[in-house]
Amino acid sequence: MCGIIGYVGPRQVMPILLEGLKAQEYRGYDSAGIAVLEDDAIRLIRSKGKIAVLEKKIGSAYGSATIGIGHTRWATHGSPTDTNSHPHLDCKNEIAVVHNGIIENYLELRNWLLKKGHVFASQTDTEVLPHLLEEFYDGDLLAAMMQTVSKLHGSYATVALCKHDPQKLVAARRDNPLIIGLGDGEYYFASDMAALIEYTREMLILQNGDIAEMTPDGVRVFNDGAEVERQIQHISWSKKAAQKGGYKHFMLKEIHEQPWALGQTLKGRIAADEKAVELKELEFSPEYLRSIDKVVMVACGTAYHAGLVGKAIMEKLLRLPVDVEIASEFQHKEPIIDQRTLAVVISQSGETIDSLYAMRECRERGAKIIAICNVLDSTIAREADYVLYTWAGPEIAVASTKAYITQLMLLYMLTFYLAEQLGKMSGEQLQPLISQLYRLPEKVEQTITQLEAPIKRIARGMKTWEDAFFIGRGLDYAVSLEGALKLKEISYIHAEAYAAGELKHGTIALIVPDVPVMAICTQREPMPRMISNIVELQARGAFVVGVTWADQKDVIKVSDKALLLPEVDELLAPILTVVPLQLLAYYAAVAKKCNVDQPRNLAKSVTVL
Ligand code: AGP
């Protein structure tokens, strides 16, 4: 939700903080700030707006400081203003703190601190942290942090800097990510590895309850009062992977990366004879497999949409009931889950707090948990019983593209794996599907190559669109939901997805001349009904773009424009159909001159409830 950076070492800190913030701006971009220790005092610079505004405010006055912290914010408590920006200070301007998460009991703590004479400057929950540290500081910042976190309810990744400990940063985390980068005599804190890859590939991932102390001599990690060892992770992806690589936006780069990303997801997981999917990460006993009577998927946003595709294919091939739940809603029900339930949590970041809490609820009720994650060693990945990584590389654009397509890929793979393990399908039956699945990266490449230019042309006319509709049946409806979300979130065009058969139950009232409708038509059984729906829409003047196969002459005939997909088994169609919808959203946002990678009010990873 917010991005944190911290540095201790021999170098001038200011450029390191600014670069670290820029690399994490996608996590939050309504305000930013830094605090460095210079000439025996904390120098604080904060600004509403993007990091570029902060950079301008700092100007060339980088100073000589070699220790500091920085923060890029997505506002929760207190609107985005200079004063609400992080870092926050204690009463004496001696302790500076950055924080990602929400301190749920901040009002109670604030009242307690006010009674003790502390004076608050902002409306944020975070500001209780420097005041608590001030209250507990007795010459030992680490001890003060230990006491501080013992008072907190909620989630946090926080780093503190104290004027009296000029060579030290102290941090703590619970339910929000915090990474330590290990250099040679220099050390870093960040919310995301992407911010550190330029400096080091050796990283430590702090775990829940960890408190870390960092000096130029090294890093010490404590949990429950005792010093603990955390394994060093060697990060293999390149700096280039976290940069735009010649593309105008991260989103476009990530759309184009999808064939590669799918290849990464498939790598080492398909048997040589293509008759089986091999998921070595899953070690299910035959007894456990026989006991599963239900699958529950929990996720948010795009990952939830991937789950809807997963439900359709699993129910079809496994004949098991599958529930897909919006993670934030899941917490408000009494889910019917027990030891016979297999829970699948889908999350690109592995840090979405709604998904994390829903996963814990599943665990408490006895379910075994598979996490489908992209970010290595993220909280959800770590807490799940099994992890299937998508291996899609860093996804920087707020709008999820390659994460969705690789989540779909894993859901297909998991379904085929379970189909074989549960004896629902033989290797012979699976082979034609697995073989096509294995070749999907090429088909996605072909889809991008063939459709990008026509979509650009359609998008030029989208500047004037106010509303758009996406319709489909079955698997096509699941993908329509994702198409509508993509368009809304980056182009701000109001978009709705409907099961095509539902139109006549109300929505068709919204169809007026020229309103655009994306009609997804890949499922053959409901095709005649889709054609009727298109005709009904056109009778009311809609502009219909059909997304279909080249052999669907009737769809092509009735549509105003047709976008044709390379042929694959219709069961696998979602992996192709989403591509033109992503491109359409992208080019619509470009035509409207929107900020594609950092749409308003959003952040990449939602680590608050
Ligand atoms: C979609 O483009 C969004 N970025 C958003 O819906 C996202 O999928 C959702 O917040 C879940 O994130 P996660 O996969 O990191 O859990």
Coordinates of C-alpha atoms and ligand atoms in Angstrom, one line a residue:
M1 CA 0.0 0.0 0.0
C2 CA 2.9 2.3 0.8
G3 CA 6.5 2.0 -0.1
I4 CA 9.3 2.2 2.5
I5 CA 13.0 2.7 2.0
G6 CA 15.8 3.0 4.5
Y7 CA 19.6 3.0 4.2
V8 CA 22.7 2.9 6.5
G9 CA 26.1 2.9 5.0
P10 CA 29.0 5.1 3.8
R11 CA 27.3 6.7 0.8
Q12 CA 25.3 9.9 0.4
V13 CA 21.8 8.7 1.4
M14 CA 19.5 11.2 -0.5
P15 CA 19.9 9.8 -4.0
I16 CA 19.4 6.2 -2.7
L17 CA 16.2 7.2 -0.9
L18 CA 14.8 9.0 -4.0
E19 CA 15.7 6.1 -6.3
G20 CA 14.2 3.6 -3.9
L21 CA 11.0 5.6 -3.6
K22 CA 10.7 5.9 -7.4
A23 CA 11.1 2.2 -7.8
Q24 CA 8.2 1.7 -5.3
E25 CA 6.0 4.6 -6.4
Y26 CA 3.4 2.1 -7.8
R27 CA 2.7 1.1 -4.2
G28 CA 1.3 4.5 -3.4
Y29 CA 1.7 7.9 -4.9
D30 CA -0.4 10.6 -3.2
S31 CA 2.5 12.0 -1.1
A32 CA 6.1 11.2 -0.2
G33 CA 8.8 12.2 2.2
I34 CA 12.3 11.5 3.6
A35 CA 14.1 12.0 6.9
V36 CA 17.9 11.9 7.1
L37 CA 20.3 12.5 9.9
E38 CA 22.5 15.5 9.2
D39 CA 24.6 17.7 11.5
D40 CA 23.2 16.0 14.5
A41 CA 19.6 16.8 13.6
I42 CA 16.8 15.1 11.7
R43 CA 16.2 16.8 8.4
L44 CA 12.6 16.2 7.2
I45 CA 11.3 16.9 3.7
R46 CA 7.7 15.9 2.8
S47 CA 5.4 16.7 0.1
K48 CA 1.9 16.1 -1.1
G49 CA 1.8 14.6 -4.7
K50 CA 4.2 12.4 -6.6
I51 CA 7.8 11.7 -5.9
A52 CA 8.8 14.2 -8.6
V53 CA 7.3 16.9 -6.4
L54 CA 9.3 15.8 -3.5
E55 CA 12.4 15.6 -5.7
K56 CA 11.9 19.2 -6.8
K57 CA 11.5 20.3 -3.2
I58 CA 14.8 18.7 -2.3
G59 CA 16.4 20.2 -5.3
S60 CA 20.2 19.7 -5.4
A61 CA 20.6 20.0 -1.6
Y62 CA 21.4 16.4 -1.1
G63 CA 23.7 17.1 1.9
S64 CA 26.2 14.8 3.4
A65 CA 23.8 12.4 5.3
T66 CA 24.6 8.7 5.1
I67 CA 21.5 7.4 7.0
G68 CA 17.9 8.0 6.3
I69 CA 14.4 6.7 5.7
G70 CA 11.8 7.5 3.0
H71 CA 8.1 6.7 2.2
T72 CA 5.7 7.0 -0.6
R73 CA 2.1 7.0 0.6
W74 CA -1.4 5.8 -0.3
A75 CA -3.5 7.6 2.2
T76 CA -5.7 5.7 4.7
H77 CA -6.0 7.9 7.9
G78 CA -5.8 11.5 7.0
S79 CA -6.0 13.0 3.5
P80 CA -2.9 13.4 1.4
T81 CA -1.3 16.6 2.7
D82 CA 2.3 17.7 3.5
T83 CA 1.6 17.2 7.2
N84 CA 0.0 13.8 6.8
S85 CA 2.9 12.6 4.7
H86 CA 5.5 10.3 6.3
P87 CA 8.0 10.3 8.0
H88 CA 6.4 11.4 11.2
L89 CA 8.3 12.9 14.2
D90 CA 8.1 12.7 18.0
C91 CA 7.6 15.9 20.0
K92 CA 11.3 16.7 20.2
N93 CA 12.0 16.1 16.5
E94 CA 14.5 13.4 17.5
I95 CA 12.8 10.3 16.2
A96 CA 11.4 9.8 12.6
V97 CA 9.2 7.0 11.5
V98 CA 7.8 5.6 8.3
H99 CA 5.0 3.1 8.3
N100 CA 3.0 0.9 6.0
G101 CA -0.3 -0.7 7.3
I102 CA -2.9 0.4 9.8
I103 CA -2.6 0.8 13.6
E104 CA -6.1 -0.3 14.5
N105 CA -5.9 0.9 18.2
Y106 CA -4.3 4.3 17.3
L107 CA -7.1 6.3 18.8
E108 CA -6.7 4.6 22.2
L109 CA -2.9 5.0 22.0
R110 CA -3.2 8.6 20.9
N111 CA -5.5 9.5 23.8
W112 CA -3.0 7.8 26.2
L113 CA -0.1 9.7 24.7
L114 CA -2.1 13.0 24.7
K115 CA -2.7 12.5 28.4
K116 CA 1.0 12.1 28.9
G117 CA 1.6 15.5 27.2
H118 CA 2.5 14.4 23.6
V119 CA 1.5 16.8 20.9
F120 CA 0.3 15.5 17.6
A121 CA 0.7 17.3 14.3
S122 CA -1.2 15.0 11.8
Q123 CA -4.4 13.0 11.5
T124 CA -2.6 9.8 10.8
D125 CA -2.6 6.5 12.8
T126 CA 1.2 6.4 12.1
E127 CA 2.0 9.3 14.3
V128 CA 1.5 7.3 17.4
L129 CA 4.6 5.4 16.5
P130 CA 7.3 8.1 17.0
H131 CA 5.5 9.3 20.2
L132 CA 5.4 5.7 21.6
L133 CA 9.1 5.4 20.7
E134 CA 9.8 8.7 22.4
E135 CA 7.9 7.5 25.5
F136 CA 9.8 4.3 25.7
Y137 CA 13.3 5.5 24.5
D138 CA 15.9 5.2 27.2
G139 CA 19.0 5.2 25.1
D140 CA 18.2 2.0 23.3
L141 CA 16.1 2.3 20.1
L142 CA 15.7 -1.4 19.7
A143 CA 14.3 -1.8 23.2
A144 CA 11.9 1.1 22.6
M145 CA 10.7 -0.5 19.4
M146 CA 10.1 -3.8 21.2
Q147 CA 8.0 -2.0 23.8
T148 CA 6.2 0.0 21.1
V149 CA 5.1 -2.9 19.0
S150 CA 3.8 -4.7 22.1
K151 CA 1.2 -2.0 22.3
L152 CA 0.0 -2.2 18.7
H153 CA -3.0 -3.9 17.2
G154 CA -3.1 -4.0 13.4
S155 CA -0.6 -4.3 10.7
Y156 CA 2.7 -2.6 10.2
A157 CA 6.0 -2.5 8.5
T158 CA 7.8 0.4 10.1
V159 CA 11.3 1.8 10.2
A160 CA 12.6 4.3 12.8
L161 CA 15.6 6.7 12.8
C162 CA 16.7 8.4 16.0
K163 CA 19.0 11.4 16.4
H164 CA 20.7 9.7 19.4
D165 CA 21.6 6.6 17.5
P166 CA 23.2 8.2 14.4
Q167 CA 24.3 4.9 12.8
K168 CA 21.2 2.8 13.4
L169 CA 17.8 2.1 11.9
V170 CA 15.3 -0.1 13.7
A171 CA 12.3 -1.8 12.0
A172 CA 9.4 -4.1 12.8
R173 CA 6.9 -5.9 10.7
R174 CA 3.5 -7.6 11.1
D175 CA 1.3 -8.5 8.1
N176 CA 3.0 -6.0 5.8
P177 CA 6.1 -6.7 3.8
L178 CA 9.6 -5.5 4.7
I179 CA 12.8 -6.6 3.0
I180 CA 16.4 -6.1 4.0
G181 CA 19.0 -5.7 1.3
L182 CA 22.5 -6.8 2.3
G183 CA 25.4 -4.9 0.8
D184 CA 29.0 -4.6 1.7
G185 CA 29.1 -2.4 4.8
E186 CA 25.8 -1.0 3.7
Y187 CA 22.3 -2.1 4.3
Y188 CA 18.8 -1.3 3.1
F189 CA 15.2 -1.6 4.1
A190 CA 12.4 -1.7 1.4
S191 CA 8.9 -2.8 0.9
D192 CA 9.7 -4.4 -2.4
M193 CA 12.8 -6.2 -3.7
A194 CA 12.5 -4.1 -6.9
A195 CA 13.8 -1.1 -5.0
L196 CA 16.9 -2.9 -4.0
I197 CA 17.9 -4.9 -7.0
E198 CA 20.1 -2.1 -8.3
Y199 CA 22.3 -2.4 -5.1
T200 CA 22.2 -6.0 -4.1
R201 CA 20.8 -9.5 -4.9
E202 CA 21.2 -10.8 -1.4
M203 CA 18.0 -10.1 0.6
L204 CA 16.4 -11.1 3.9
I205 CA 12.7 -11.2 4.1
L206 CA 11.5 -10.2 7.6
Q207 CA 8.8 -12.4 9.0
N208 CA 5.8 -11.6 11.2
G209 CA 6.8 -10.3 14.6
D210 CA 10.4 -9.6 13.5
I211 CA 12.2 -6.6 14.8
A212 CA 15.4 -5.7 13.1
E213 CA 18.3 -3.5 14.0
M214 CA 20.6 -2.2 11.2
T215 CA 24.0 -0.5 11.4
P216 CA 26.9 -0.3 9.0
D217 CA 28.3 -3.4 10.9
G218 CA 25.4 -5.6 10.0
V219 CA 21.8 -6.6 10.7
R220 CA 20.3 -8.4 13.7
V221 CA 16.8 -9.8 13.7
F222 CA 14.8 -10.6 16.8
N223 CA 11.5 -12.3 17.3
D224 CA 9.7 -12.7 20.7
G225 CA 12.7 -11.1 22.4
A226 CA 15.3 -13.6 21.1
E227 CA 17.8 -13.2 18.2
V228 CA 16.8 -15.3 15.2
E229 CA 18.5 -16.2 11.9
R230 CA 16.6 -15.4 8.6
Q231 CA 17.7 -17.2 5.5
I232 CA 19.4 -15.1 2.8
Q233 CA 17.5 -15.1 -0.5
H234 CA 19.5 -14.7 -3.7
I235 CA 17.3 -12.8 -6.2
S236 CA 17.9 -14.0 -9.8
W237 CA 15.7 -11.6 -11.8
S238 CA 17.6 -8.7 -13.4
K239 CA 17.3 -5.0 -12.9
K240 CA 16.0 -4.8 -16.4
A241 CA 13.0 -6.9 -15.3
A242 CA 12.0 -4.1 -13.0
Q243 CA 12.4 -1.4 -15.6
K244 CA 10.3 -0.4 -18.7
G245 CA 12.7 -1.9 -21.2
G246 CA 11.9 0.6 -24.0
Y247 CA 8.1 0.5 -23.5
K248 CA 6.2 3.6 -22.8
H249 CA 4.5 2.1 -19.7
F250 CA 5.0 -0.9 -17.5
M251 CA 1.5 -2.1 -18.3
L252 CA 2.4 -2.4 -22.0
K253 CA 5.7 -4.1 -21.2
E254 CA 3.9 -6.5 -19.0
I255 CA 1.2 -7.3 -21.6
H256 CA 4.0 -8.0 -24.1
E257 CA 5.9 -10.1 -21.5
Q258 CA 2.9 -12.5 -21.1
P259 CA 4.2 -15.2 -23.5
W260 CA 7.5 -15.3 -21.6
A261 CA 5.7 -15.2 -18.2
L262 CA 3.5 -18.1 -19.3
G263 CA 6.6 -20.0 -20.3
Q264 CA 8.0 -19.4 -16.8
T265 CA 4.9 -20.7 -15.2
L266 CA 5.0 -23.8 -17.3
K267 CA 8.7 -24.5 -17.0
G268 CA 9.5 -27.9 -15.5
R269 CA 5.9 -28.6 -14.8
I270 CA 4.8 -30.6 -17.8
A271 CA 5.7 -34.3 -18.3
A272 CA 7.8 -35.1 -21.4
D273 CA 4.9 -37.1 -22.9
E274 CA 2.5 -34.2 -22.2
K275 CA 0.2 -36.6 -20.4
A276 CA 0.5 -35.1 -17.0
V277 CA 1.1 -31.9 -15.1
E278 CA 3.8 -32.2 -12.5
L279 CA 3.4 -30.0 -9.5
K280 CA 6.2 -31.2 -7.3
E281 CA 5.3 -28.5 -4.8
L282 CA 2.2 -30.4 -3.8
E283 CA 2.6 -33.5 -1.7
F284 CA -0.8 -34.8 -1.2
S285 CA -1.3 -38.3 0.2
P286 CA -3.9 -40.5 -1.6
E287 CA -6.0 -40.5 1.5
Y288 CA -6.0 -36.7 1.7
L289 CA -6.9 -36.5 -2.0
R290 CA -9.8 -38.9 -1.6
S291 CA -11.1 -36.8 1.4
I292 CA -11.5 -33.5 -0.5
D293 CA -15.1 -32.8 -1.0
K294 CA -15.0 -29.1 -1.9
V295 CA -12.6 -26.4 -3.1
V296 CA -12.8 -22.8 -1.9
M297 CA -10.9 -20.1 -3.6
V298 CA -10.4 -16.7 -2.0
A299 CA -8.9 -13.6 -3.7
C300 CA -9.5 -10.0 -4.5
G301 CA -9.9 -8.0 -7.7
T302 CA -8.2 -9.5 -10.7
A303 CA -7.1 -12.5 -8.8
Y304 CA -10.7 -13.1 -7.8
H305 CA -11.6 -13.0 -11.6
A306 CA -8.9 -15.6 -12.2
G307 CA -10.6 -17.7 -9.5
L308 CA -13.9 -17.5 -11.4
V309 CA -12.2 -19.1 -14.4
G310 CA -10.7 -21.7 -12.1
K311 CA -14.1 -22.5 -10.7
A312 CA -15.6 -23.1 -14.1
I313 CA -12.8 -25.4 -15.3
M314 CA -12.5 -27.3 -12.0
E315 CA -16.2 -28.0 -11.7
K316 CA -16.3 -29.2 -15.3
L317 CA -13.4 -31.5 -15.1
L318 CA -13.3 -32.5 -11.4
R319 CA -17.0 -32.6 -10.7
L320 CA -16.3 -31.1 -7.3
P321 CA -18.2 -28.1 -5.9
V322 CA -15.9 -25.0 -6.0
D323 CA -16.8 -21.7 -4.3
V324 CA -15.0 -18.5 -5.2
E325 CA -15.1 -15.9 -2.5
I326 CA -14.2 -12.2 -2.5
A327 CA -11.7 -12.2 0.4
S328 CA -13.0 -9.0 2.0
E329 CA -16.6 -10.5 2.1
F330 CA -15.4 -13.9 3.3
Q331 CA -14.5 -12.4 6.7
H332 CA -18.1 -11.4 7.3
K333 CA -19.6 -14.8 6.9
E334 CA -19.4 -18.1 8.6
P335 CA -17.8 -20.1 5.8
I336 CA -18.7 -23.7 5.5
I337 CA -15.2 -25.1 5.5
D338 CA -13.6 -28.1 7.3
Q339 CA -10.7 -30.6 6.9
R340 CA -12.3 -31.9 3.7
T341 CA -12.0 -28.5 2.0
L342 CA -9.1 -27.6 -0.2
A343 CA -8.5 -23.8 -0.1
V344 CA -6.8 -22.0 -2.9
V345 CA -5.7 -18.4 -2.2
I346 CA -4.7 -16.4 -5.2
S347 CA -2.6 -13.3 -4.8
Q348 CA 0.0 -11.7 -7.1
S349 CA 1.6 -9.8 -4.2
G350 CA 1.0 -12.4 -1.6
E351 CA 0.5 -9.4 0.8
T352 CA -3.2 -8.5 0.2
I353 CA -4.5 -8.3 3.7
D354 CA -8.0 -9.4 2.9
S355 CA -6.7 -12.5 1.2
L356 CA -4.3 -13.1 4.0
Y357 CA -7.0 -12.9 6.7
A358 CA -9.4 -15.1 4.6
M359 CA -6.6 -17.6 4.3
R360 CA -6.1 -17.7 8.1
E361 CA -9.9 -18.2 8.5
C362 CA -9.7 -21.2 6.2
R363 CA -6.7 -22.6 8.2
E364 CA -8.6 -22.2 11.5
R365 CA -11.5 -24.2 10.1
G366 CA -9.2 -27.0 9.2
A367 CA -8.7 -26.6 5.4
K368 CA -5.4 -27.3 3.7
I369 CA -4.2 -24.2 1.7
I370 CA -2.5 -23.8 -1.6
A371 CA -1.3 -20.3 -2.4
I372 CA -0.9 -19.1 -6.0
C373 CA 1.5 -16.2 -5.7
N374 CA 3.9 -14.3 -7.7
V375 CA 6.0 -12.6 -5.1
L376 CA 8.6 -14.9 -3.6
D377 CA 8.4 -15.6 0.1
S378 CA 5.5 -13.2 0.6
T379 CA 3.3 -13.5 3.7
I380 CA 0.6 -15.6 2.0
A381 CA 3.2 -17.8 0.3
R382 CA 4.9 -18.4 3.6
E383 CA 1.8 -19.1 5.6
A384 CA 0.2 -21.5 3.1
D385 CA 0.7 -25.3 3.3
Y386 CA 1.8 -25.3 -0.4
V387 CA 2.8 -22.6 -2.8
L388 CA 2.6 -22.6 -6.5
Y389 CA 4.6 -19.6 -7.8
T390 CA 3.6 -18.0 -11.1
W391 CA 7.2 -17.0 -11.7
A392 CA 6.0 -14.0 -13.8
G393 CA 8.7 -11.6 -12.7
P394 CA 8.0 -8.3 -11.0
E395 CA 4.6 -6.8 -12.0
I396 CA 4.9 -3.0 -11.5
A397 CA 1.9 -1.5 -13.3
V398 CA -1.0 -1.2 -10.9
A399 CA -3.3 -2.9 -13.4
S400 CA -2.6 -6.6 -13.3
T401 CA -2.0 -8.3 -16.6
K402 CA 0.8 -11.0 -16.6
A403 CA -0.1 -11.9 -13.0
Y404 CA -3.7 -12.7 -14.1
I405 CA -2.7 -14.7 -17.2
T406 CA -0.2 -16.8 -15.2
Q407 CA -2.7 -17.3 -12.4
L408 CA -5.0 -18.7 -15.0
M409 CA -2.2 -20.9 -16.3
L410 CA -1.6 -22.3 -12.8
L411 CA -5.4 -22.9 -12.2
Y412 CA -5.5 -24.9 -15.4
M413 CA -2.4 -26.8 -14.3
L414 CA -3.8 -27.5 -10.9
T415 CA -7.1 -28.7 -12.4
F416 CA -5.3 -31.1 -14.8
Y417 CA -3.1 -32.3 -12.0
L418 CA -6.0 -33.0 -9.7
A419 CA -8.0 -34.5 -12.5
E420 CA -5.3 -37.1 -12.9
Q421 CA -4.6 -37.6 -9.2
L422 CA -8.3 -38.0 -8.4
G423 CA -8.7 -40.5 -11.3
K424 CA -11.2 -38.2 -13.1
M425 CA -9.2 -38.1 -16.3
S426 CA -6.5 -40.4 -17.8
G427 CA -3.2 -39.3 -19.2
E428 CA -4.6 -40.0 -22.7
Q429 CA -7.6 -37.8 -22.1
L430 CA -5.5 -35.0 -20.7
Q431 CA -2.8 -35.1 -23.3
P432 CA -4.6 -33.0 -26.0
L433 CA -5.4 -30.3 -23.4
I434 CA -1.9 -30.3 -21.8
S435 CA -0.3 -30.2 -25.2
Q436 CA -2.3 -27.1 -26.2
L437 CA -1.7 -25.5 -22.8
Y438 CA 2.0 -26.0 -23.3
R439 CA 1.8 -24.1 -26.6
L440 CA -0.3 -21.2 -25.3
P441 CA 2.7 -18.8 -25.0
E442 CA 3.0 -18.9 -28.8
K443 CA -0.7 -18.3 -29.2
V444 CA -0.6 -15.4 -26.8
E445 CA 2.3 -13.9 -28.8
Q446 CA 0.2 -14.4 -32.0
T447 CA -2.8 -12.7 -30.4
I448 CA -0.8 -9.6 -29.4
T449 CA 0.9 -9.4 -32.8
Q450 CA -2.4 -9.7 -34.7
L451 CA -4.7 -7.6 -32.6
E452 CA -2.6 -4.7 -31.2
A453 CA -2.9 -2.6 -34.4
P454 CA -6.7 -3.0 -34.8
I455 CA -7.3 -2.4 -31.1
K456 CA -5.2 0.8 -31.3
R457 CA -7.6 2.0 -34.0
I458 CA -10.7 1.1 -32.0
A459 CA -9.2 2.8 -28.9
R460 CA -8.7 6.1 -30.8
G461 CA -12.5 6.5 -30.8
M462 CA -12.7 5.7 -27.1
K463 CA -11.8 9.2 -25.9
T464 CA -15.5 10.0 -26.0
W465 CA -16.8 6.8 -24.4
E466 CA -18.5 7.3 -21.1
D467 CA -19.8 3.8 -20.6
A468 CA -18.9 0.4 -21.9
F469 CA -20.3 -3.1 -21.5
F470 CA -18.6 -6.5 -21.6
I471 CA -20.8 -9.6 -22.2
G472 CA -20.2 -13.3 -22.4
R473 CA -21.5 -16.6 -21.3
G474 CA -19.8 -19.3 -19.2
L475 CA -16.0 -18.9 -19.3
D476 CA -16.5 -15.8 -21.5
Y477 CA -18.5 -14.1 -18.7
A478 CA -15.6 -14.7 -16.2
V479 CA -13.2 -13.0 -18.6
S480 CA -15.7 -10.1 -19.3
L481 CA -15.4 -9.2 -15.6
E482 CA -11.7 -8.8 -15.9
G483 CA -12.0 -6.8 -19.2
A484 CA -14.4 -4.4 -17.5
L485 CA -12.2 -4.0 -14.4
K486 CA -9.1 -3.2 -16.6
L487 CA -11.0 -0.5 -18.6
K488 CA -12.4 1.1 -15.4
E489 CA -9.3 1.2 -13.4
I490 CA -6.9 2.8 -15.9
S491 CA -9.2 4.7 -18.4
Y492 CA -11.9 5.7 -15.9
I493 CA -14.5 4.8 -18.4
H494 CA -17.5 3.4 -16.6
A495 CA -17.6 -0.3 -17.5
E496 CA -19.9 -3.2 -16.5
A497 CA -19.6 -6.9 -17.3
Y498 CA -22.8 -8.9 -17.7
A499 CA -23.7 -12.5 -18.2
A500 CA -25.1 -12.0 -21.7
G501 CA -28.4 -13.7 -20.7
E502 CA -28.9 -11.2 -17.9
L503 CA -29.1 -8.2 -20.2
K504 CA -32.8 -8.5 -20.8
H505 CA -33.4 -8.6 -17.0
G506 CA -32.6 -5.0 -16.6
T507 CA -29.3 -3.8 -18.1
I508 CA -30.5 -3.5 -21.7
A509 CA -32.3 -0.4 -20.5
L510 CA -28.8 1.3 -20.5
I511 CA -28.2 0.5 -24.2
V512 CA -28.4 3.7 -26.3
P513 CA -27.1 4.4 -29.8
D514 CA -23.3 4.0 -30.1
V515 CA -22.7 2.6 -26.6
P516 CA -19.8 0.2 -27.0
V517 CA -20.2 -3.5 -26.1
M518 CA -17.4 -6.0 -26.1
A519 CA -19.0 -9.4 -26.8
I520 CA -16.8 -12.3 -26.0
C521 CA -17.8 -15.3 -28.0
T522 CA -15.5 -18.2 -27.7
Q523 CA -17.8 -20.9 -26.1
R524 CA -19.4 -22.9 -28.8
E525 CA -22.5 -24.3 -27.0
P526 CA -23.9 -20.8 -26.1
M527 CA -22.8 -19.2 -29.4
P528 CA -26.3 -19.0 -31.0
R529 CA -27.6 -17.2 -27.9
M530 CA -24.6 -14.8 -28.0
I531 CA -25.5 -14.0 -31.6
S532 CA -29.1 -13.3 -30.6
N533 CA -27.8 -11.0 -27.7
I534 CA -25.6 -9.1 -30.2
V535 CA -28.5 -8.7 -32.6
E536 CA -30.7 -7.4 -29.7
L537 CA -28.0 -4.9 -28.7
Q538 CA -27.6 -3.7 -32.3
A539 CA -31.3 -3.2 -32.7
R540 CA -30.9 -0.6 -29.9
G541 CA -27.9 1.0 -31.7
A542 CA -25.0 -0.4 -29.7
F543 CA -21.5 -0.6 -31.2
V544 CA -20.5 -4.2 -30.8
V545 CA -16.9 -5.5 -30.9
G546 CA -17.0 -9.3 -31.1
V547 CA -14.0 -11.3 -29.8
T548 CA -14.2 -14.7 -31.4
W549 CA -12.7 -17.4 -33.6
A550 CA -12.1 -17.0 -37.3
D551 CA -14.6 -19.8 -38.1
Q552 CA -17.5 -17.9 -36.3
K553 CA -18.7 -16.3 -39.4
D554 CA -22.1 -15.4 -37.9
V555 CA -20.5 -13.5 -35.0
I556 CA -18.2 -11.7 -37.4
K557 CA -21.2 -10.8 -39.6
V558 CA -23.3 -9.3 -36.8
S559 CA -20.5 -7.5 -35.0
D560 CA -19.5 -3.9 -36.0
K561 CA -15.9 -5.0 -35.5
A562 CA -14.5 -8.4 -34.9
L563 CA -11.2 -9.3 -33.1
L564 CA -10.2 -12.8 -34.1
L565 CA -8.2 -15.2 -31.9
P566 CA -5.9 -18.0 -32.9
E567 CA -7.6 -21.3 -32.6
V568 CA -7.3 -23.3 -29.3
D569 CA -9.6 -25.6 -27.4
E570 CA -12.4 -23.4 -26.1
L571 CA -11.7 -24.6 -22.5
L572 CA -8.4 -22.7 -22.7
A573 CA -9.9 -19.6 -24.4
P574 CA -9.7 -17.3 -21.3
I575 CA -5.9 -17.1 -21.6
L576 CA -6.3 -15.7 -25.1
T577 CA -9.5 -13.6 -24.8
V578 CA -8.1 -11.5 -21.9
V579 CA -5.3 -10.2 -24.1
P580 CA -7.4 -8.0 -26.5
L581 CA -9.3 -6.7 -23.4
Q582 CA -6.1 -5.7 -21.7
L583 CA -4.8 -4.0 -24.9
L584 CA -8.1 -2.2 -25.3
A585 CA -8.0 -0.8 -21.7
Y586 CA -4.4 0.2 -22.2
Y587 CA -4.9 2.1 -25.5
A588 CA -8.1 3.7 -24.2
A589 CA -6.2 5.0 -21.2
V590 CA -3.4 6.3 -23.5
A591 CA -6.0 7.9 -25.8
K592 CA -7.5 9.7 -22.7
K593 CA -4.0 10.7 -21.6
C594 CA -4.5 8.9 -18.2
N595 CA -1.7 7.8 -16.0
V596 CA -1.6 4.2 -17.1
D597 CA 0.7 2.7 -14.6
Q598 CA -0.5 4.7 -11.6
P599 CA -4.2 5.2 -11.9
R600 CA -5.9 7.6 -9.5
N601 CA -6.8 6.5 -6.0
L602 CA -5.2 3.0 -6.5
A603 CA -2.1 1.2 -5.3
K604 CA -0.5 -2.0 -6.4
S605 CA -0.8 -4.0 -3.3
V606 CA -3.6 -3.4 -0.8
T607 CA -2.2 -4.2 2.7
V608 CA -5.0 -2.5 4.6
L609 CA -8.5 -3.9 5.4
Ligands
AGP1 C1 -6.2 -5.3 -10.7 O1 -5.6 -4.8 -11.9 C2 -5.7 -4.8 -9.5 N1 -4.3 -4.6 -9.4 C3 -6.3 -5.5 -8.2 O2 -7.6 -5.9 -8.5 C4 -5.5 -6.8 -7.7 O3 -5.7 -7.9 -8.5 C5 -6.0 -7.0 -6.3 O4 -5.8 -5.9 -5.5 C6 -5.4 -8.3 -5.7 O5 -4.0 -8.1 -5.5 P1 -3.1 -9.4 -5.3 O6 -3.2 -10.3 -6.4 O7 -1.7 -8.8 -5.1 O8 -3.7 -10.0 -4.0

